[in-house]
């Protein structure tokens, strides 16, 4: 059992590092020419590190394995969506599927970590994980509904405002998710 804590904690530490690398890469992308190259490489490194973290945590809990598998499925969906285009009907459907898959990854990571943290006696961090996946769920549902409503002319403007508010909440949830990855990994490794 204690070995599972260390395995999950190590994998989550990699996921946290991946999130930091991804954010730094987005900032670097703002630099003309060289920033695009370095930022893109950084994003790829962050993504691979995230996959490595999910894979490494997999033996500790089945939901980490589920998150890994869903991440791979989301890659496939995103590639197909790239060929369809954002403005096509199928592209919009695949965009909604991608949002749902992204939520599922967060859900599986948070629930796996929460279960292990509860076993270890860290109920506070476990509760944080539950709060975070619920925030992501609400944001994902709102994003999907707003993307459908955006095609209706009159409702589209209102949907855009609601989507903007949901994006702000999702940004907060993303920051909380990063903090959760860090603190949960520290708790599981202690």
CSV table of C-alpha atoms in Angstrom, one decimal:
chain,number,residue,atom,x,y,z
A,1,UNK,CA,0.0,0.0,0.0
A,2,UNK,CA,2.8,2.5,1.0
A,3,UNK,CA,4.5,1.7,-2.3
A,4,UNK,CA,1.3,2.8,-4.2
A,5,UNK,CA,1.6,6.2,-2.4
A,6,UNK,CA,5.2,6.7,-3.6
A,7,UNK,CA,4.3,5.5,-7.2
A,8,UNK,CA,1.3,7.9,-7.4
A,9,UNK,CA,3.2,10.7,-5.8
A,10,UNK,CA,6.1,10.4,-8.2
A,11,UNK,CA,3.7,10.3,-11.2
A,12,UNK,CA,1.8,13.3,-9.9
A,13,UNK,CA,5.0,15.3,-9.4
A,14,UNK,CA,5.8,14.7,-13.1
A,15,UNK,CA,2.3,15.9,-14.0
A,16,UNK,CA,2.8,19.0,-11.9
A,17,UNK,CA,6.1,19.7,-13.6
A,18,UNK,CA,4.5,19.1,-17.0
A,19,UNK,CA,1.8,21.8,-16.2
A,20,UNK,CA,4.6,24.3,-15.2
A,21,UNK,CA,6.5,23.5,-18.4
A,22,UNK,CA,3.3,24.0,-20.5
A,23,UNK,CA,2.5,27.3,-18.9
A,24,UNK,CA,6.1,28.6,-19.4
A,25,UNK,CA,6.0,27.4,-23.0
A,26,UNK,CA,2.8,29.4,-23.7
A,27,UNK,CA,4.5,32.5,-22.3
A,28,UNK,CA,7.6,31.8,-24.4
A,29,UNK,CA,5.4,31.4,-27.5
A,30,UNK,CA,4.7,35.2,-27.2
A,31,UNK,CA,8.3,35.9,-28.2
A,32,UNK,CA,8.6,36.4,-31.9
A,33,UNK,CA,10.4,33.8,-34.1
A,34,UNK,CA,12.7,32.0,-31.6
A,35,UNK,CA,9.9,31.9,-29.0
A,36,UNK,CA,7.7,29.9,-31.4
A,37,UNK,CA,10.3,27.2,-31.7
A,38,UNK,CA,11.3,27.1,-28.1
A,39,UNK,CA,7.7,27.3,-26.9
A,40,UNK,CA,6.5,24.6,-29.2
A,41,UNK,CA,9.3,22.3,-28.1
A,42,UNK,CA,8.5,23.1,-24.5
A,43,UNK,CA,4.8,22.3,-25.0
A,44,UNK,CA,5.8,19.0,-26.5
A,45,UNK,CA,8.1,18.2,-23.6
A,46,UNK,CA,5.4,19.2,-21.2
A,47,UNK,CA,2.9,16.9,-22.9
A,48,UNK,CA,5.3,14.0,-23.0
A,49,UNK,CA,6.2,14.6,-19.3
A,50,UNK,CA,2.4,14.6,-18.5
A,51,UNK,CA,1.9,11.3,-20.3
A,52,UNK,CA,5.0,9.9,-18.5
A,53,UNK,CA,3.5,11.0,-15.1
A,54,UNK,CA,0.2,9.4,-15.9
A,55,UNK,CA,1.9,6.2,-17.0
A,56,UNK,CA,4.2,6.1,-14.0
A,57,UNK,CA,1.2,6.6,-11.6
A,58,UNK,CA,-0.8,3.9,-13.4
A,59,UNK,CA,0.3,1.0,-11.2
A,60,UNK,CA,-0.9,2.8,-8.1
A,61,UNK,CA,-4.5,3.2,-9.2
A,62,UNK,CA,-6.6,2.1,-12.2
A,63,UNK,CA,-7.9,5.6,-12.7
A,64,UNK,CA,-4.4,6.9,-13.5
A,65,UNK,CA,-4.4,4.2,-16.3
A,66,UNK,CA,-7.8,5.4,-17.4
A,67,UNK,CA,-6.6,9.0,-17.5
A,68,UNK,CA,-3.6,7.9,-19.6
A,69,UNK,CA,-5.8,6.0,-22.1
A,70,UNK,CA,-8.2,8.9,-22.4
A,71,UNK,CA,-5.4,11.3,-23.0
A,72,UNK,CA,-4.3,9.1,-25.9
A,73,UNK,CA,-7.9,9.1,-27.2
A,74,UNK,CA,-8.0,12.9,-26.9
A,75,UNK,CA,-4.8,13.1,-29.0
A,76,UNK,CA,-6.6,11.1,-31.8
A,77,UNK,CA,-9.7,13.2,-31.5
A,78,UNK,CA,-7.7,16.4,-31.7
A,79,UNK,CA,-5.8,15.3,-34.8
A,80,UNK,CA,-9.0,14.4,-36.6
A,81,UNK,CA,-10.6,17.7,-35.5
A,82,UNK,CA,-7.6,19.5,-36.9
A,83,UNK,CA,-8.3,18.0,-40.3
A,84,UNK,CA,-12.0,18.8,-40.1
A,85,UNK,CA,-11.6,22.5,-39.2
A,86,UNK,CA,-13.1,24.5,-36.4
A,87,UNK,CA,-16.1,25.8,-38.5
A,88,UNK,CA,-17.4,22.4,-39.7
A,89,UNK,CA,-20.2,20.6,-37.9
A,90,UNK,CA,-18.0,17.5,-37.3
A,91,UNK,CA,-15.2,19.8,-36.0
A,92,UNK,CA,-17.6,21.3,-33.5
A,93,UNK,CA,-18.7,17.8,-32.4
A,94,UNK,CA,-15.1,16.7,-32.0
A,95,UNK,CA,-14.4,19.9,-30.1
A,96,UNK,CA,-17.1,19.0,-27.6
A,97,UNK,CA,-15.8,15.4,-27.4
A,98,UNK,CA,-12.3,16.8,-26.7
A,99,UNK,CA,-13.6,19.0,-23.9
A,100,UNK,CA,-15.4,16.0,-22.4
A,101,UNK,CA,-12.3,13.8,-22.6
A,102,UNK,CA,-10.2,16.6,-21.1
A,103,UNK,CA,-12.6,16.7,-18.2
A,104,UNK,CA,-12.4,12.9,-17.8
A,105,UNK,CA,-8.7,13.1,-17.5
A,106,UNK,CA,-8.9,15.6,-14.6
A,107,UNK,CA,-11.7,13.5,-13.1
A,108,UNK,CA,-9.7,10.3,-13.1
A,109,UNK,CA,-6.5,11.9,-11.8
A,110,UNK,CA,-8.4,13.7,-9.0
A,111,UNK,CA,-10.5,10.7,-8.0
A,112,UNK,CA,-7.5,8.3,-8.0
A,113,UNK,CA,-5.4,10.8,-6.0
A,114,UNK,CA,-8.3,11.5,-3.6
A,115,UNK,CA,-8.8,7.8,-2.9
A,116,UNK,CA,-5.1,7.3,-2.1
A,117,UNK,CA,-5.0,10.5,0.0
A,118,UNK,CA,-8.0,9.3,2.0
A,119,UNK,CA,-6.4,6.0,2.6
A,120,UNK,CA,-3.3,7.8,3.8
A,121,UNK,CA,-5.3,10.0,6.1
A,122,UNK,CA,-5.0,13.3,4.1
A,123,UNK,CA,-8.7,14.1,3.9
A,124,UNK,CA,-8.2,17.8,3.2
A,125,UNK,CA,-6.2,17.2,0.0
A,126,UNK,CA,-8.6,14.5,-1.0
A,127,UNK,CA,-11.5,17.0,-0.7
A,128,UNK,CA,-9.6,19.5,-2.8
A,129,UNK,CA,-9.4,16.9,-5.5
A,130,UNK,CA,-13.1,16.4,-5.4
A,131,UNK,CA,-13.8,20.1,-5.5
A,132,UNK,CA,-11.5,20.5,-8.5
A,133,UNK,CA,-13.1,17.8,-10.7
A,134,UNK,CA,-16.5,19.2,-9.9
A,135,UNK,CA,-15.4,22.7,-11.0
A,136,UNK,CA,-14.0,21.1,-14.2
A,137,UNK,CA,-17.3,19.3,-14.8
A,138,UNK,CA,-19.4,22.4,-14.5
A,139,UNK,CA,-17.0,24.3,-16.9
A,140,UNK,CA,-17.0,21.4,-19.4
A,141,UNK,CA,-20.8,21.2,-19.4
A,142,UNK,CA,-21.1,25.0,-19.9
A,143,UNK,CA,-18.4,25.0,-22.6
A,144,UNK,CA,-20.2,22.2,-24.5
A,145,UNK,CA,-23.6,23.8,-24.2
A,146,UNK,CA,-22.3,27.3,-25.2
A,147,UNK,CA,-20.6,25.8,-28.3
A,148,UNK,CA,-23.9,24.4,-29.4
A,149,UNK,CA,-25.8,27.6,-28.6
A,150,UNK,CA,-23.2,29.7,-30.3
A,151,UNK,CA,-24.6,28.7,-33.7
A,152,UNK,CA,-28.0,30.4,-32.9
A,153,UNK,CA,-27.7,34.1,-33.8
A,154,UNK,CA,-29.6,35.7,-31.0
A,155,UNK,CA,-28.5,33.3,-28.3
A,156,UNK,CA,-24.9,33.2,-29.6
A,157,UNK,CA,-24.0,36.5,-28.0
A,158,UNK,CA,-25.3,35.4,-24.6
A,159,UNK,CA,-23.6,32.1,-25.0
A,160,UNK,CA,-20.3,33.9,-25.6
A,161,UNK,CA,-20.6,35.9,-22.4
A,162,UNK,CA,-21.4,32.7,-20.4
A,163,UNK,CA,-18.5,30.9,-22.1
A,164,UNK,CA,-16.2,33.8,-21.1
A,165,UNK,CA,-17.3,33.5,-17.5
A,166,UNK,CA,-16.9,29.8,-17.6
A,167,UNK,CA,-13.4,30.2,-19.0
A,168,UNK,CA,-12.4,32.4,-16.1
A,169,UNK,CA,-13.7,29.8,-13.7
A,170,UNK,CA,-11.8,27.1,-15.6
A,171,UNK,CA,-8.6,29.2,-15.3
A,172,UNK,CA,-9.1,29.3,-11.5
A,173,UNK,CA,-9.8,25.5,-11.6
A,174,UNK,CA,-6.6,25.0,-13.6
A,175,UNK,CA,-4.5,26.8,-11.0
A,176,UNK,CA,-6.2,24.9,-8.2
A,177,UNK,CA,-5.5,21.7,-10.2
A,178,UNK,CA,-1.8,22.5,-10.4
A,179,UNK,CA,-1.6,23.3,-6.7
A,180,UNK,CA,-3.5,20.0,-6.0
A,181,UNK,CA,-1.0,18.0,-8.1
A,182,UNK,CA,1.9,19.5,-6.2
A,183,UNK,CA,0.4,19.2,-2.7
A,184,UNK,CA,-1.0,15.7,-3.3
A,185,UNK,CA,2.3,14.5,-4.7
A,186,UNK,CA,4.1,15.9,-1.6
A,187,UNK,CA,1.6,14.3,0.7
A,188,UNK,CA,1.8,10.9,-1.1
A,189,UNK,CA,5.6,11.0,-1.1
A,190,UNK,CA,5.9,12.0,2.6
